[in-house]
Amino acid sequence: MGGLRARFRWLYAPRVADFGFALRTTVAALLALVIALWMEMDDPQWAAMTTWIVAQNSRGQSLSKARWRLLGTFGGAVAGVALIAALPQASWLLFPVLAAWVGVCCGLATFLRNFHSYALVLMAFTSGLIALNAANTPQDVFAIALSRSTYIFLGIVCESVLASIFAPRLADVARREIGLRVARAIGQAGQALDGMLAGQDVGFLRSRTLLGSVFSISDQIEFSEVEMRHRTHAGDHARAALATVAVVMSRGMGLVARMHEAGPLPPAFMAPLAMARVLAGRMQADMNAPDPVARIPALRARIRATGAECRQRLVNDIIAASAPVPPDGDMARQHLDGYILNASLGVLLARLDGALAHLAATQAPPAHDHFRFSTPPWRDRTDAWHNGVRSAGAVLAGGLVWECTGWPDGATFAMFVVVTCSRFAANENPVHDSLGFLRGAVWAVVVAAFLTFVVLPEQAVWETLVLSLFVPMLVGGLALRDGRTVGTAAPYNNFLPFMVYPGNQSRLDELTFFNTNSAVVLGIWCSVLVFRLVLPFDPDAERWRMRRQMVSDLGRIARVRAIPDTGAWVTALTARFARLVRHASTMSDAQTNAYLDGVLSTMTVGLNLIRLRRMIARRSLPPAIHQAMENTLAAFATWRGAPSASPARVAAGALVLVREQVMREGNLSMRLDLGWCVAYLEILVRELTAHARFFDITHRFHVPPGPLPAREDTPTIRNSP
C-alpha cells in the first residue's frame, strides 16, 4: 500500500512547483482554446494542443521549443504548400515525394540535439499534415497552411505570456543557475579525484557518473542561455568549464595509471599528493557552498600553491638525476617516476584552475568578452540512414492503406503515421518512446469519451466547456512533472483537446468520435509497429559501430595533417560515454562496466596520441627517439582494430628505447621531454594491453561469464620504503 501511495504522490500531494506548472499551463491551454473559439477558427483544438506541446519544465526549454517550433512550422508550411502545388491530385506521386522529404528531415535530425532536432522533424510532420489535409481539396492548401500556422502561433503566445508572468528576473536567475550547475560538476570532480588519488574504486565510479552527466548539464545550460537572451557568453564559459572537467577526469585516470606503474610511490611525490587530496576535499566543500563563486579566489590560490610544490619537486628530481655521480638503477627510476608524476599532477591542477576561471567568468564576464565554445554531438551516419529509411517507409505504408481501403478517415490515419514516425525517428530508442506515445493516446481517448458522451452534451457555453476540461488537463499537467509518467502524460495532454474536438457550431457525435480517434490510435500503433519491424533499434549493433568508429578515430588522430584539439576529442568521447550510460539497462553490470572502461581507455589513448604528436611537432627529440615516435604514430595510422596488428608492440619497443635514452641524457630540458615521452608511451602500452579485447573490432565485444575482475588500473598506494 505504501508503494502505491508513493507511486501516485504526484497526484494527491504534488510539489508547489509542479502544481504551479500544471495550473499555469492548463490556464494557458484553455485561454488559447477560448480565443480560438472566439475567432471562430475551424480547428480550435490545435491552439490548446500547441500550448501543451511547448510547455516544458523550465522557461528556457519552453522558449527554445517555441522558437524552433515556429521555425519548423514555417518551413513545414512552405514545404506542404509546395508539395500540393507541384503534385495536385496525383497521390501516387505525392506519397513517394512526401516520404522522401520526411526521410531526409528525420535523417538530418539525427545529427542535431535538443530542439534543433525537433525543428527538422516538425518540418517533416507539418508538411505531411498540410499536404494530407489538402490532398482532396488542393485549392485550399494555402488556407490550410495559414490556419495551421495561426493555431501554433496562438498557442505559443498564450503559453509564453502566462509563463513570463510567473518568471520574473529570469536572466538573473538563469545566470545563477548556470553557475550552480557548473560548480556542482566541479565539486563532483573534486570528490572523484579524492577517491581516485586514494586508490578507491568509488572514485572511478564517480568519474563515470560525472562524465555521463556532462552532456545533460550542457543541454540545460543551452536553455539557461535562452532565458538570458544570449546577452553574455556565460553559456560558452560554462560549456568550456564542463569540457575541462572531462579532461581533468581523463588526466586523473592517467595519473592514477602512472602511479600504478611506479609501484611504491617516490618520496618526492608524497607531499604534492597529500596536498592534492586535501585540495580535492576542499574543492568539493567550496563548490557545494551557497555562493561557490565567492570561494574561487582562495581555491585558485591553493591550486597554484600545490602546483608550485609539484614544479619544485619536479626540478629537484631532474637535478638529482643529472648529478655528477649518476644514481644507481633503482634510484634513477625513482627520480624519473617522481618528475613524471609531479609534472602530470601539475598539468591536472592547471586544468582545474582553468575550469574555475571559466566558472568565475559565468558570473562576472571579463571586459570585451568574445569567448565561444561549442560541444558538437556524436554523429552516427548509419543511425541517420536507418531513421530516414524507416520514416519514409512508414509514410508510404500509411499512404498505401489510405489508397487501397478508401477509408474516409484514411487521411487522419496517414497523418498520424507521419506525425509519430517523424516525432520519434531521431530518438535514441524510438520503440520505447513511441510505446509511451501510444499509451498516452489511449488514455486521452478514454477521458475524451467520458467528456464527450457524459459531460459535454449538457453544456452550451464556453465557460462550462472550460470547467469540464480544467480538471483532466490539470491532472495531465501534474503527471507531466513526474519522471515515471511523463512519457504517457505528454501525448495525453497533446491529444485530449483534439479528441474532444470542441467547436462553436458543432458537437461531436458517436460515429465521428470513434472513426476519427480510432484512426489516430491506429496510426500511432502502425508507427510503433514500423519502429519494431523496420530496421529496429539494436543497442548491441550501435555499440559495435561505436567501437569501430572510435578505433578509426584513433587512426585519424595519428595520420591527419593538423593535430586534433584535445577538448574536441574529449567532448566527442564524452558524448559516446553518455550514450552508453543511457542505454546501459540493456546490458549486464559486467558488460556495462567493461564498455564504460573501454570508452574511458579510448579517450585516454587519444589524448596521449595528441600529446605525443605535439611533442614530435616540436622537433626537439634526438633523431633515434624522434623516429621511434614516428613509427608509433604510423602503427596507429594503419591500425584497423586487428589484435595481430596492435600498435602496443611498437609502442612498447619505443618505450624501452626512450627509457634507455633518458637515463643517459645530461641536458635537463631534453630529459624532461624524454620523461613526457615515457609517460605517454606507458599509458598507450598499458591501455592497449589492458583493454585489448575492447579494441579488437573484428568481433563483437562480450564479457566472459563469471565474476567481474577487479579494475586493473586501481593502484594500491604505498609509501616508499
PDB file of C-alpha atoms in Angstrom, residues 46 49-50 53-54 65 68-81 83 98-107 109 115 117-134 144-145 148 152 391 395 411-427 437 494-495 527 531:
ATOM      1  CA  TRP A  46      -4.787  22.814 -32.247  1.00  0.00           C
ATOM      2  CA  MET A  49      -2.546  21.287 -28.185  1.00  0.00           C
ATOM      3  CA  THR A  50       0.320  23.631 -29.097  1.00  0.00           C
ATOM      4  CA  ILE A  53       3.459  20.815 -26.639  1.00  0.00           C
ATOM      5  CA  VAL A  54       5.690  23.846 -25.982  1.00  0.00           C
ATOM      6  CA  LYS A  65      10.991  24.771 -28.087  1.00  0.00           C
ATOM      7  CA  TRP A  68      12.210  26.108 -33.028  1.00  0.00           C
ATOM      8  CA  ARG A  69       8.559  25.062 -33.335  1.00  0.00           C
ATOM      9  CA  LEU A  70       7.781  28.343 -35.063  1.00  0.00           C
ATOM     10  CA  LEU A  71      10.717  27.853 -37.415  1.00  0.00           C
ATOM     11  CA  GLY A  72       9.793  24.231 -38.100  1.00  0.00           C
ATOM     12  CA  THR A  73       6.141  25.140 -38.653  1.00  0.00           C
ATOM     13  CA  PHE A  74       7.034  27.847 -41.155  1.00  0.00           C
ATOM     14  CA  GLY A  75       9.372  25.533 -43.059  1.00  0.00           C
ATOM     15  CA  GLY A  76       6.828  22.707 -42.980  1.00  0.00           C
ATOM     16  CA  ALA A  77       4.039  25.001 -44.183  1.00  0.00           C
ATOM     17  CA  VAL A  78       6.134  26.123 -47.152  1.00  0.00           C
ATOM     18  CA  ALA A  79       7.041  22.503 -47.962  1.00  0.00           C
ATOM     19  CA  GLY A  80       3.418  21.347 -47.658  1.00  0.00           C
ATOM     20  CA  VAL A  81       2.150  24.064 -49.992  1.00  0.00           C
ATOM     21  CA  LEU A  83       4.094  19.560 -52.452  1.00  0.00           C
ATOM     22  CA  LEU A  98       6.399  13.213 -49.208  1.00  0.00           C
ATOM     23  CA  ALA A  99       8.073  10.023 -47.955  1.00  0.00           C
ATOM     24  CA  ALA A 100      11.439  11.123 -49.375  1.00  0.00           C
ATOM     25  CA  TRP A 101      11.068  14.581 -47.797  1.00  0.00           C
ATOM     26  CA  VAL A 102      10.148  13.126 -44.390  1.00  0.00           C
ATOM     27  CA  GLY A 103      13.047  10.656 -44.610  1.00  0.00           C
ATOM     28  CA  VAL A 104      15.565  13.413 -45.358  1.00  0.00           C
ATOM     29  CA  CYS A 105      14.307  15.578 -42.476  1.00  0.00           C
ATOM     30  CA  CYS A 106      14.367  12.695 -39.987  1.00  0.00           C
ATOM     31  CA  GLY A 107      17.799  11.533 -41.111  1.00  0.00           C
ATOM     32  CA  ALA A 109      17.586  15.476 -37.382  1.00  0.00           C
ATOM     33  CA  PHE A 115      15.065  21.322 -30.094  1.00  0.00           C
ATOM     34  CA  SER A 117      16.429  18.345 -33.990  1.00  0.00           C
ATOM     35  CA  TYR A 118      12.793  19.000 -33.115  1.00  0.00           C
ATOM     36  CA  ALA A 119      12.586  21.791 -35.720  1.00  0.00           C
ATOM     37  CA  LEU A 120      13.551  19.384 -38.504  1.00  0.00           C
ATOM     38  CA  VAL A 121      11.110  16.658 -37.516  1.00  0.00           C
ATOM     39  CA  LEU A 122       8.423  19.338 -37.111  1.00  0.00           C
ATOM     40  CA  MET A 123       9.074  20.466 -40.681  1.00  0.00           C
ATOM     41  CA  ALA A 124       8.505  16.852 -41.724  1.00  0.00           C
ATOM     42  CA  PHE A 125       5.196  16.252 -39.999  1.00  0.00           C
ATOM     43  CA  THR A 126       3.810  19.774 -40.515  1.00  0.00           C
ATOM     44  CA  SER A 127       4.306  19.412 -44.254  1.00  0.00           C
ATOM     45  CA  GLY A 128       2.633  15.996 -44.020  1.00  0.00           C
ATOM     46  CA  LEU A 129      -0.342  17.359 -42.082  1.00  0.00           C
ATOM     47  CA  ILE A 130      -0.892  20.191 -44.547  1.00  0.00           C
ATOM     48  CA  ALA A 131      -0.373  18.079 -47.661  1.00  0.00           C
ATOM     49  CA  LEU A 132      -2.671  15.262 -46.499  1.00  0.00           C
ATOM     50  CA  ASN A 133      -5.349  17.680 -45.292  1.00  0.00           C
ATOM     51  CA  ALA A 134      -5.302  19.382 -48.679  1.00  0.00           C
ATOM     52  CA  ILE A 144      -4.940  25.203 -44.519  1.00  0.00           C
ATOM     53  CA  ALA A 145      -1.261  26.121 -44.136  1.00  0.00           C
ATOM     54  CA  ARG A 148      -2.239  25.646 -39.073  1.00  0.00           C
ATOM     55  CA  ILE A 152       0.508  27.277 -33.395  1.00  0.00           C
ATOM     56  CA  SER A 391      10.318   7.135 -41.673  1.00  0.00           C
ATOM     57  CA  VAL A 395       4.781   7.281 -44.810  1.00  0.00           C
ATOM     58  CA  ALA A 411      -6.148  10.842 -44.231  1.00  0.00           C
ATOM     59  CA  THR A 412      -6.187  11.081 -40.435  1.00  0.00           C
ATOM     60  CA  PHE A 413      -4.584   7.639 -40.183  1.00  0.00           C
ATOM     61  CA  ALA A 414      -1.843   8.607 -42.649  1.00  0.00           C
ATOM     62  CA  MET A 415      -1.307  11.962 -40.913  1.00  0.00           C
ATOM     63  CA  PHE A 416      -0.644  10.377 -37.543  1.00  0.00           C
ATOM     64  CA  VAL A 417       1.653   7.801 -39.066  1.00  0.00           C
ATOM     65  CA  VAL A 418       3.669  10.759 -40.381  1.00  0.00           C
ATOM     66  CA  VAL A 419       3.428  12.622 -37.059  1.00  0.00           C
ATOM     67  CA  THR A 420       4.547   9.683 -34.904  1.00  0.00           C
ATOM     68  CA  CYS A 421       7.330   8.449 -37.166  1.00  0.00           C
ATOM     69  CA  SER A 422       8.681  11.969 -37.636  1.00  0.00           C
ATOM     70  CA  ARG A 423       8.389  12.816 -33.955  1.00  0.00           C
ATOM     71  CA  PHE A 424      10.345   9.788 -32.708  1.00  0.00           C
ATOM     72  CA  ALA A 425      12.584   8.949 -35.654  1.00  0.00           C
ATOM     73  CA  ALA A 426      15.555  10.871 -34.228  1.00  0.00           C
ATOM     74  CA  ASN A 427      15.098   9.496 -30.697  1.00  0.00           C
ATOM     75  CA  PHE A 437       3.089   7.898 -27.006  1.00  0.00           C
ATOM     76  CA  ASN A 494      -1.434  16.853 -26.510  1.00  0.00           C
ATOM     77  CA  PHE A 495      -4.287  14.658 -27.782  1.00  0.00           C
ATOM     78  CA  SER A 527       4.197   3.673 -36.344  1.00  0.00           C
ATOM     79  CA  PHE A 531       9.773   1.023 -35.342  1.00  0.00           C
TER      80      PHE A 531
END
